[in-house]
Short mmCIF file of C-alpha atoms in Angstrom, two decimals:
data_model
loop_
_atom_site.label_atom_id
_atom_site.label_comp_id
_atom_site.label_asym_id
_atom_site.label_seq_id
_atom_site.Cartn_x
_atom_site.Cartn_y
_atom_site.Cartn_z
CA UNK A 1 149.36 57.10 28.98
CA UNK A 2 148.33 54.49 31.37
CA UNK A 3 144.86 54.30 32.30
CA UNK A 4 143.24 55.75 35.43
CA UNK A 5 140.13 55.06 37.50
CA UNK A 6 139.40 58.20 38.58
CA UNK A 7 136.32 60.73 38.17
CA UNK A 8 138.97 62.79 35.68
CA UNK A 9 139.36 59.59 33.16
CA UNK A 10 136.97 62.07 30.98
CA UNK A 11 138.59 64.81 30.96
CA UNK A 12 141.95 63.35 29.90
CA UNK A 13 142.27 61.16 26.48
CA UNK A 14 145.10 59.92 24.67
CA UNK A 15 146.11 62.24 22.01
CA UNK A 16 143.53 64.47 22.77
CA UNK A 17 142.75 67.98 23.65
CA UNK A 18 139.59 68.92 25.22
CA UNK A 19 138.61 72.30 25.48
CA UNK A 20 136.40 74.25 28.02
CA UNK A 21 134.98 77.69 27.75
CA UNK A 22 134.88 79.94 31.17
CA UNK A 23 133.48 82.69 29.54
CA UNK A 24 134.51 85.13 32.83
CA UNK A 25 138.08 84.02 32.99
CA UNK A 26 139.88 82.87 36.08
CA UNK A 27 140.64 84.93 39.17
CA UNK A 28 144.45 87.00 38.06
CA UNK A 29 143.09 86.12 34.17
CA UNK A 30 140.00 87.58 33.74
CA UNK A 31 140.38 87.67 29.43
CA UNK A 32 141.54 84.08 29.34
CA UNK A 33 138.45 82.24 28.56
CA UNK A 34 139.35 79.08 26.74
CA UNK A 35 141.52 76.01 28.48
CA UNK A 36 142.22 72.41 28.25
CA UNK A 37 142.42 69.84 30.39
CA UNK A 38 145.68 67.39 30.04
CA UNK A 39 146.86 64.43 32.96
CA UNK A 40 150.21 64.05 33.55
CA UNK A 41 150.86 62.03 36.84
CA UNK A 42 149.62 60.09 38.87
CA UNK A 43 146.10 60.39 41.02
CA UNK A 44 143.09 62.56 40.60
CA UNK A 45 145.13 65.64 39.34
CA UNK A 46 145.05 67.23 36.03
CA UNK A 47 146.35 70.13 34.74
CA UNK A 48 144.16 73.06 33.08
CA UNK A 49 146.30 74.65 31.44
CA UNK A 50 145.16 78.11 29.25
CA UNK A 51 144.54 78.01 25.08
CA UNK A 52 145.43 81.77 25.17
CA UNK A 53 147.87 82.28 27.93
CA UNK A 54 150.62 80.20 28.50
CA UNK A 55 151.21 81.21 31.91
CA UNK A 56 147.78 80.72 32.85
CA UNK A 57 148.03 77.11 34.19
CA UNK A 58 146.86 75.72 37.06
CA UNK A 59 146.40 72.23 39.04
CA UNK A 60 143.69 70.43 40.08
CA UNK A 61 141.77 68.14 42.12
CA UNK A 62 138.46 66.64 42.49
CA UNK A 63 136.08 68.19 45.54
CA UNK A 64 136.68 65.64 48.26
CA UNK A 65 132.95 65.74 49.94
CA UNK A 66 134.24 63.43 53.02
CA UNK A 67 137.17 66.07 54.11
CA UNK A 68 135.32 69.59 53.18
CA UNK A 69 131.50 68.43 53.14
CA UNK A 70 128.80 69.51 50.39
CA UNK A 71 130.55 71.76 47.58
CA UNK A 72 128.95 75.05 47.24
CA UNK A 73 125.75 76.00 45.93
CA UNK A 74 125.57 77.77 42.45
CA UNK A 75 123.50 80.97 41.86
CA UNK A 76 120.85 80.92 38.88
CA UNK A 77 123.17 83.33 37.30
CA UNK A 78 125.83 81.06 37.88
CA UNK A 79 123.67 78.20 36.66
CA UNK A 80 122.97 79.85 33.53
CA UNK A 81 126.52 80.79 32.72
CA UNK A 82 127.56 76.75 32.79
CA UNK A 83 124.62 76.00 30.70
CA UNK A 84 123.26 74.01 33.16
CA UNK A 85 120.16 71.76 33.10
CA UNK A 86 118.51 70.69 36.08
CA UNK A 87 119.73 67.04 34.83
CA UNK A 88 123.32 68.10 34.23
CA UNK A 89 125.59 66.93 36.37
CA UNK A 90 128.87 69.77 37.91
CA UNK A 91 131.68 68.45 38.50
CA UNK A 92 133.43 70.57 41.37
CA UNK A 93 137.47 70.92 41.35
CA UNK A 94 139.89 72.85 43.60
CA UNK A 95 142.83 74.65 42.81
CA UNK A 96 146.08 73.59 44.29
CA UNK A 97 149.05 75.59 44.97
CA UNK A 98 152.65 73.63 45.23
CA UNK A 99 154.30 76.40 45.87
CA UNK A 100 153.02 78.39 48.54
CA UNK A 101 153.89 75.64 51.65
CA UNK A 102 157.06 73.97 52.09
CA UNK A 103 155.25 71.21 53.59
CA UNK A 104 152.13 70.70 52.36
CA UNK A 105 150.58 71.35 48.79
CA UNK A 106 147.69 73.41 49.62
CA UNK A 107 144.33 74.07 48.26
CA UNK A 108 141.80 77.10 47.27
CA UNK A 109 138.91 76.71 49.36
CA UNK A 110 137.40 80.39 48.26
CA UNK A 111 137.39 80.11 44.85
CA UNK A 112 136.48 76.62 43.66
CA UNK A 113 136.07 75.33 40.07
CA UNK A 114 132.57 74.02 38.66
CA UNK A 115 132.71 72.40 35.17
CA UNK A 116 129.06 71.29 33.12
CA UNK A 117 131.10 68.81 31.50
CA UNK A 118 127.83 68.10 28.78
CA UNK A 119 128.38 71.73 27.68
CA UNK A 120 131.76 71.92 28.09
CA UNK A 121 131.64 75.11 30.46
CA UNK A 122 133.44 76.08 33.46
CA UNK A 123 133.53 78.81 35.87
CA UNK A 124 135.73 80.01 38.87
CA UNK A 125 133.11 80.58 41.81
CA UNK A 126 134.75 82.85 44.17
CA UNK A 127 133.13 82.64 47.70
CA UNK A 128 133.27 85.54 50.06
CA UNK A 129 133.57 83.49 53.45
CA UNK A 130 136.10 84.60 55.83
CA UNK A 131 136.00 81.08 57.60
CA UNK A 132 137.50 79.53 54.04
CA UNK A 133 140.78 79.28 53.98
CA UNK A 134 143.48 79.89 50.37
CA UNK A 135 145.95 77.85 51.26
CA UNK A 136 144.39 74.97 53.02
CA UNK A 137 146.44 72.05 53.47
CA UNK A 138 145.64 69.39 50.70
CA UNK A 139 148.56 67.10 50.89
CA UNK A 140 152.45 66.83 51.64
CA UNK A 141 154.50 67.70 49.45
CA UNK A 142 156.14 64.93 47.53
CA UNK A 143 159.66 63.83 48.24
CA UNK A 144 161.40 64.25 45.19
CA UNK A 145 164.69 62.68 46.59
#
């Protein structure tokens, strides 16, 4: 594996697997609670890919606060499900769809992803606002050709 500078050079080690705990599942798999993250391509992707459930995988991307603004604001019950400290730090992620656009790899604005990495906890925070969008577009598709 080459290495990356990228806020997911963490996540992803050689020859490692590092798991996460989202102890209420993902939206579609509420019982699978226990993923890991693994890298690879190229960029600030990763994939998260289900312990349990092999079909349970999903890409991802970094919160990109210059294109969408502030990431959402978690709940004290949502605090308390990561583990959080006041002193920990969440990383936010979004969940991108290749499949869904011909043009354009799109992204899940409603239900980001917030990881305590210290604690190694993660949860799904589905939003309720209309004005977000599920399939917003993140990036062209590659050209495979």
């Amino acid at each position: 594996m080459t290495a990356i500078s990228s806020p997911l050079q963490s996540f992803v080690q050689p020859n490692t697997i590092r798991e996460f705990s989202f102890p209420r599942g993902l939206a579609g798999f509420p019982d699978a609670s226990r993923f890991a993250f693994i890298y690879e391509g190229k960029g600030n992707m990763l994939c998260m890919q289900s312990l349990e459930y092999e079909e349970a995988s999903f890409i991802l991307t970094p919160w990109d606060t210059a294109r969408l603004g502030e990431p959402p604001t978690l709940s004290k019950e949502q605090r308390a499900c990561l583990k959080l400290d006041k002193d920990d730090h969440i990383m936010w992620m979004l969940v991108l769809n290749p499949f869904a656009d011909k043009t354009w790899v799109t992204a899940n604005l409603k239900a980001p992803i917030a990881i305590n990495e210290s604690q190694s906890m993660g949860l799904q925070c589905i939003r309720n606002d209309t004005d977000l969008e599920l399939r917003y577009p993140w990036m062209h598709q590659p050209n495979l050709t």
